[in-house]
């Protein structure tokens, strides 16, 4: 029987999970809440991460606008997504939640602004 | 001299939450003073997710978390000034303030809330020998350059210290194309949150070198390399363990220090352990009418607790302003015992506790399966087993007021015990 230890990163408590496989089903122990179970299963089948980063912005006081994936992105696609994100340049003003890239790499994941920025010039 | 009911120093999450709460509790004339160009404090550069799970029940990034409070502050019509630096405060709550727009002004307040946050420890404080080449940054400065100003700090990076900022920057720099060769930690454990070790180092195969330190930095004008050595139990480098790293950048993530010059000037008593003010359950310092909350009080790793604590400060500042007389009542002392580094608040007046008292503390070491024991004047009142405790993760103890509101109670002690 395969056993894997991992740390749930769904919240800062960081529960230490043990995942075992029983008849093709993953059984999670060590979690303090339901989200730990979801995380453990996902980590075994399709690990994903929220990716926070920045894009260039013109016309604002700062030169970078913070953005993130609106839902977690498949881990192996992170660097490919970063390449596309780094090509984008947006124009101020921006509102928090504005979509900067829609459906990146055909994953259904959007890149959205995580703050508002006024136009200053 | 312009007079306010409440002046809040610092417009980070602590100052924002305190001002909002005070306003909701009926305080009329509030002023928030912020030396930066915008509100939000350190959160504006913490673009990663991991904020707000407790307060908003969803995971936000730093700027998103800040924006919710900034919007609320503006909706409530609370007055604030940017690019405005508070120079000093005295025990009569008179403030000297300077800004480009208004020059040097003197302000007066019925109550003051200190919410100045922390600053980073610097290389000077650590005394690594060698020249002072370009390419050595504190992790927070590098974070601001990268995330807000749009400057990349280097291509081959070594990180000294495994505090959260260093861990977050390891991932951030990797995503932006730099090679992070390692994260070097003097202690046998990391000072950061476990989740950050997983998602920032392990995810990108960045080695965490525990019980190691940087002993030399090479390069005269720009960093050319760094030497790392293993340390013994007394944290002294062990000869013969040198590892050479070919890097152009060294980030320091070696801790935060509460920024308490203003508090000292006002005669506020500080706690040697937290380096912040000594406060009671209402977040009031030793000077009546001066309150403190957030990172200026003790270093927090979760902004949600900052918000909770700051709301309490705002609420009690409102009470203080409404009442001309303040309750002078003997307070109970909280004492960090075995295995506990510090406890906030340091003083408690039972009559002011709303049913349950929350004590915030940090343990001194990694503890697995140990019990946190609370005693009131030596008598055990609570014992709870904890799976895992680490200095990087703040612990909370909740005590119903009925456990300590007897007459003549002097001390609440907390110990970590192996049972
Ligand atoms: C890199 C990093 C990563 C973090 N990650 C997380 C995380 O994932 N999740 C989480 O929940 N928490 C996280 N935290 C913790 C959280 O961000 C902090 O605890 C919180 O921001 C502290 O708020 P504060 O208002 O006390 O301080 P600050 O945000 O530092 O605000 C203090 C403000 O006071 C102003 N000020 C200081 N002195 C003066 C003066 N004399 N006059 C006028 N203004 C002044 C400063 O300019 C600043 O804006 C992180 C912190 C850091 C540094
Ligand atoms: S299992 Fe639940 S409580 Fe534990 S770390 Fe995951 S989300 Fe947090």
PDB file of C-alpha atoms and ligand atoms in Angstrom, chain A residues 12, chain B residues 8-16 33-36 38-46 48-53 59-60 62 65 81 84-88 114-120 139-140 143 164-166 168-169 193 195-196 199 256 259 262 293-306 309-310, ligand 1:
ATOM      1  CA  UNK A  12      -1.925  28.787   6.889  1.00  0.00           C
TER       2      UNK A  12
ATOM      3  CA  UNK B   8      -4.200  56.788  13.848  1.00  0.00           C
ATOM      4  CA  UNK B   9      -0.504  56.633  12.921  1.00  0.00           C
ATOM      5  CA  UNK B  10       0.009  54.316   9.924  1.00  0.00           C
ATOM      6  CA  UNK B  11      -2.400  53.415   7.122  1.00  0.00           C
ATOM      7  CA  UNK B  12      -1.632  49.691   6.833  1.00  0.00           C
ATOM      8  CA  UNK B  13      -4.182  46.988   7.634  1.00  0.00           C
ATOM      9  CA  UNK B  14      -3.833  47.709  11.377  1.00  0.00           C
ATOM     10  CA  UNK B  15      -4.475  51.436  11.095  1.00  0.00           C
ATOM     11  CA  UNK B  16      -7.306  50.977   8.599  1.00  0.00           C
ATOM     12  CA  UNK B  33      -1.677  59.610   8.879  1.00  0.00           C
ATOM     13  CA  UNK B  34       0.395  57.623   6.363  1.00  0.00           C
ATOM     14  CA  UNK B  35       3.925  58.430   5.217  1.00  0.00           C
ATOM     15  CA  UNK B  36       3.676  56.433   1.970  1.00  0.00           C
ATOM     16  CA  UNK B  38      -0.951  55.344  -0.714  1.00  0.00           C
ATOM     17  CA  UNK B  39      -2.841  53.438   1.971  1.00  0.00           C
ATOM     18  CA  UNK B  40      -2.490  49.689   2.520  1.00  0.00           C
ATOM     19  CA  UNK B  41       0.953  49.388   4.102  1.00  0.00           C
ATOM     20  CA  UNK B  42       3.079  46.361   3.405  1.00  0.00           C
ATOM     21  CA  UNK B  43       0.123  44.523   1.842  1.00  0.00           C
ATOM     22  CA  UNK B  44       0.487  46.450  -1.411  1.00  0.00           C
ATOM     23  CA  UNK B  45       3.741  44.625  -2.130  1.00  0.00           C
ATOM     24  CA  UNK B  46       2.566  41.219  -0.842  1.00  0.00           C
ATOM     25  CA  UNK B  48       0.709  36.571  -3.225  1.00  0.00           C
ATOM     26  CA  UNK B  49      -2.464  34.870  -2.036  1.00  0.00           C
ATOM     27  CA  UNK B  50      -2.912  33.746   1.549  1.00  0.00           C
ATOM     28  CA  UNK B  51      -4.737  36.623   3.210  1.00  0.00           C
ATOM     29  CA  UNK B  52      -8.251  36.871   4.567  1.00  0.00           C
ATOM     30  CA  UNK B  53      -9.293  33.245   5.113  1.00  0.00           C
ATOM     31  CA  UNK B  59      -8.267  33.533   0.051  1.00  0.00           C
ATOM     32  CA  UNK B  60      -7.177  36.958  -1.133  1.00  0.00           C
ATOM     33  CA  UNK B  62      -2.426  41.369  -0.080  1.00  0.00           C
ATOM     34  CA  UNK B  65      -7.318  42.504   1.241  1.00  0.00           C
ATOM     35  CA  UNK B  81      -3.401  62.176   4.757  1.00  0.00           C
ATOM     36  CA  UNK B  84       2.659  62.574   5.824  1.00  0.00           C
ATOM     37  CA  UNK B  85       5.152  61.508   8.437  1.00  0.00           C
ATOM     38  CA  UNK B  86       4.580  61.625  12.178  1.00  0.00           C
ATOM     39  CA  UNK B  87       7.820  62.842  13.774  1.00  0.00           C
ATOM     40  CA  UNK B  88       6.961  62.555  17.446  1.00  0.00           C
ATOM     41  CA  UNK B 114      -0.018  53.431  16.994  1.00  0.00           C
ATOM     42  CA  UNK B 115      -0.038  51.245  13.850  1.00  0.00           C
ATOM     43  CA  UNK B 116       3.385  51.878  12.303  1.00  0.00           C
ATOM     44  CA  UNK B 117       4.187  48.270  11.423  1.00  0.00           C
ATOM     45  CA  UNK B 118       7.694  46.813  11.230  1.00  0.00           C
ATOM     46  CA  UNK B 119      10.887  47.381   9.421  1.00  0.00           C
ATOM     47  CA  UNK B 120      13.294  44.747   8.213  1.00  0.00           C
ATOM     48  CA  UNK B 139      13.850  40.635   0.919  1.00  0.00           C
ATOM     49  CA  UNK B 140      11.096  43.207   1.447  1.00  0.00           C
ATOM     50  CA  UNK B 143       9.769  42.598  -3.165  1.00  0.00           C
ATOM     51  CA  UNK B 164       8.112  34.276   5.037  1.00  0.00           C
ATOM     52  CA  UNK B 165       9.273  37.207   2.938  1.00  0.00           C
ATOM     53  CA  UNK B 166      12.374  35.280   1.866  1.00  0.00           C
ATOM     54  CA  UNK B 168       7.776  34.173  -0.984  1.00  0.00           C
ATOM     55  CA  UNK B 169      10.572  35.955  -2.845  1.00  0.00           C
ATOM     56  CA  UNK B 193       5.007  29.193   7.602  1.00  0.00           C
ATOM     57  CA  UNK B 195       2.842  26.137   3.677  1.00  0.00           C
ATOM     58  CA  UNK B 196       5.344  28.627   2.290  1.00  0.00           C
ATOM     59  CA  UNK B 199       4.624  26.052  -2.156  1.00  0.00           C
ATOM     60  CA  UNK B 256      11.344  42.219  11.304  1.00  0.00           C
ATOM     61  CA  UNK B 259       9.059  50.368  14.464  1.00  0.00           C
ATOM     62  CA  UNK B 262       7.413  57.097  18.312  1.00  0.00           C
ATOM     63  CA  UNK B 293      -1.957  47.201  17.274  1.00  0.00           C
ATOM     64  CA  UNK B 294      -0.592  45.205  14.347  1.00  0.00           C
ATOM     65  CA  UNK B 295       3.059  44.614  13.568  1.00  0.00           C
ATOM     66  CA  UNK B 296       4.202  47.544  15.687  1.00  0.00           C
ATOM     67  CA  UNK B 297       2.967  45.586  18.699  1.00  0.00           C
ATOM     68  CA  UNK B 298       4.348  42.170  17.772  1.00  0.00           C
ATOM     69  CA  UNK B 299       5.280  40.586  14.455  1.00  0.00           C
ATOM     70  CA  UNK B 300       2.261  38.852  12.944  1.00  0.00           C
ATOM     71  CA  UNK B 301       2.313  36.263  10.194  1.00  0.00           C
ATOM     72  CA  UNK B 302      -1.424  36.471   9.519  1.00  0.00           C
ATOM     73  CA  UNK B 303      -3.061  39.724   8.600  1.00  0.00           C
ATOM     74  CA  UNK B 304      -6.416  38.378   9.810  1.00  0.00           C
ATOM     75  CA  UNK B 305      -5.193  38.485  13.401  1.00  0.00           C
ATOM     76  CA  UNK B 306      -3.901  41.999  12.770  1.00  0.00           C
ATOM     77  CA  UNK B 309      -6.491  42.995  17.178  1.00  0.00           C
ATOM     78  CA  UNK B 310      -6.828  46.396  15.531  1.00  0.00           C
TER      79      UNK B 310
HETATM   80  C1  LIG C   1       6.438  39.617   2.896  1.00  0.00           C
HETATM   81  C2  LIG C   1       5.303  39.403   3.829  1.00  0.00           C
HETATM   82  C3  LIG C   1       4.444  38.367   3.558  1.00  0.00           C
HETATM   83  C4  LIG C   1       3.305  38.172   4.336  1.00  0.00           C
HETATM   84  N1  LIG C   1       2.449  37.164   3.988  1.00  0.00           N
HETATM   85  C5  LIG C   1       1.265  37.027   4.645  1.00  0.00           C
HETATM   86  C6  LIG C   1       0.288  36.045   4.227  1.00  0.00           C
HETATM   87  O1  LIG C   1       0.500  35.261   3.299  1.00  0.00           O
HETATM   88  N2  LIG C   1      -0.883  36.005   4.883  1.00  0.00           N
HETATM   89  C7  LIG C   1      -1.164  36.864   5.896  1.00  0.00           C
HETATM   90  O2  LIG C   1      -2.267  36.826   6.434  1.00  0.00           O
HETATM   91  N3  LIG C   1      -0.236  37.770   6.332  1.00  0.00           N
HETATM   92  C8  LIG C   1       0.959  37.877   5.739  1.00  0.00           C
HETATM   93  N4  LIG C   1       1.883  38.825   6.171  1.00  0.00           N
HETATM   94  C9  LIG C   1       1.622  39.588   7.406  1.00  0.00           C
HETATM   95  C10 LIG C   1       0.810  40.870   7.242  1.00  0.00           C
HETATM   96  O3  LIG C   1       0.998  41.406   5.968  1.00  0.00           O
HETATM   97  C11 LIG C   1       1.233  41.866   8.271  1.00  0.00           C
HETATM   98  O4  LIG C   1       1.099  41.276   9.517  1.00  0.00           O
HETATM   99  C12 LIG C   1       0.388  43.150   8.225  1.00  0.00           C
HETATM  100  O5  LIG C   1       0.529  43.757   6.971  1.00  0.00           O
HETATM  101  C13 LIG C   1       0.793  44.133   9.305  1.00  0.00           C
HETATM  102  O6  LIG C   1       0.006  45.284   9.221  1.00  0.00           O
HETATM  103  P1  LIG C   1       0.364  46.656   9.921  1.00  0.00           P
HETATM  104  O7  LIG C   1      -0.706  47.604   9.531  1.00  0.00           O
HETATM  105  O8  LIG C   1       0.626  46.409  11.346  1.00  0.00           O
HETATM  106  O9  LIG C   1       1.755  47.118   9.299  1.00  0.00           O
HETATM  107  P2  LIG C   1       2.129  47.705   7.862  1.00  0.00           P
HETATM  108  O10 LIG C   1       1.385  47.029   6.785  1.00  0.00           O
HETATM  109  O11 LIG C   1       3.614  47.673   7.809  1.00  0.00           O
HETATM  110  O12 LIG C   1       1.636  49.221   7.904  1.00  0.00           O
HETATM  111  C14 LIG C   1       2.249  50.224   8.693  1.00  0.00           C
HETATM  112  C15 LIG C   1       2.085  51.556   7.992  1.00  0.00           C
HETATM  113  O13 LIG C   1       2.497  52.608   8.851  1.00  0.00           O
HETATM  114  C16 LIG C   1       3.184  53.583   8.120  1.00  0.00           C
HETATM  115  N5  LIG C   1       4.056  54.348   9.029  1.00  0.00           N
HETATM  116  C17 LIG C   1       5.075  53.871   9.805  1.00  0.00           C
HETATM  117  N6  LIG C   1       5.648  54.853  10.523  1.00  0.00           N
HETATM  118  C18 LIG C   1       4.960  55.985  10.219  1.00  0.00           C
HETATM  119  C19 LIG C   1       5.068  57.352  10.646  1.00  0.00           C
HETATM  120  N7  LIG C   1       6.007  57.729  11.540  1.00  0.00           N
HETATM  121  N8  LIG C   1       4.206  58.258  10.139  1.00  0.00           N
HETATM  122  C20 LIG C   1       3.254  57.868   9.234  1.00  0.00           C
HETATM  123  N9  LIG C   1       3.108  56.608   8.797  1.00  0.00           N
HETATM  124  C21 LIG C   1       3.946  55.673   9.276  1.00  0.00           C
HETATM  125  C22 LIG C   1       3.945  52.776   7.090  1.00  0.00           C
HETATM  126  O14 LIG C   1       4.285  53.540   5.969  1.00  0.00           O
HETATM  127  C23 LIG C   1       2.941  51.666   6.742  1.00  0.00           C
HETATM  128  O15 LIG C   1       2.118  51.992   5.658  1.00  0.00           O
HETATM  129  C24 LIG C   1       3.049  39.022   5.438  1.00  0.00           C
HETATM  130  C25 LIG C   1       3.944  40.065   5.727  1.00  0.00           C
HETATM  131  C26 LIG C   1       5.066  40.266   4.946  1.00  0.00           C
HETATM  132  C27 LIG C   1       6.003  41.390   5.285  1.00  0.00           C
END
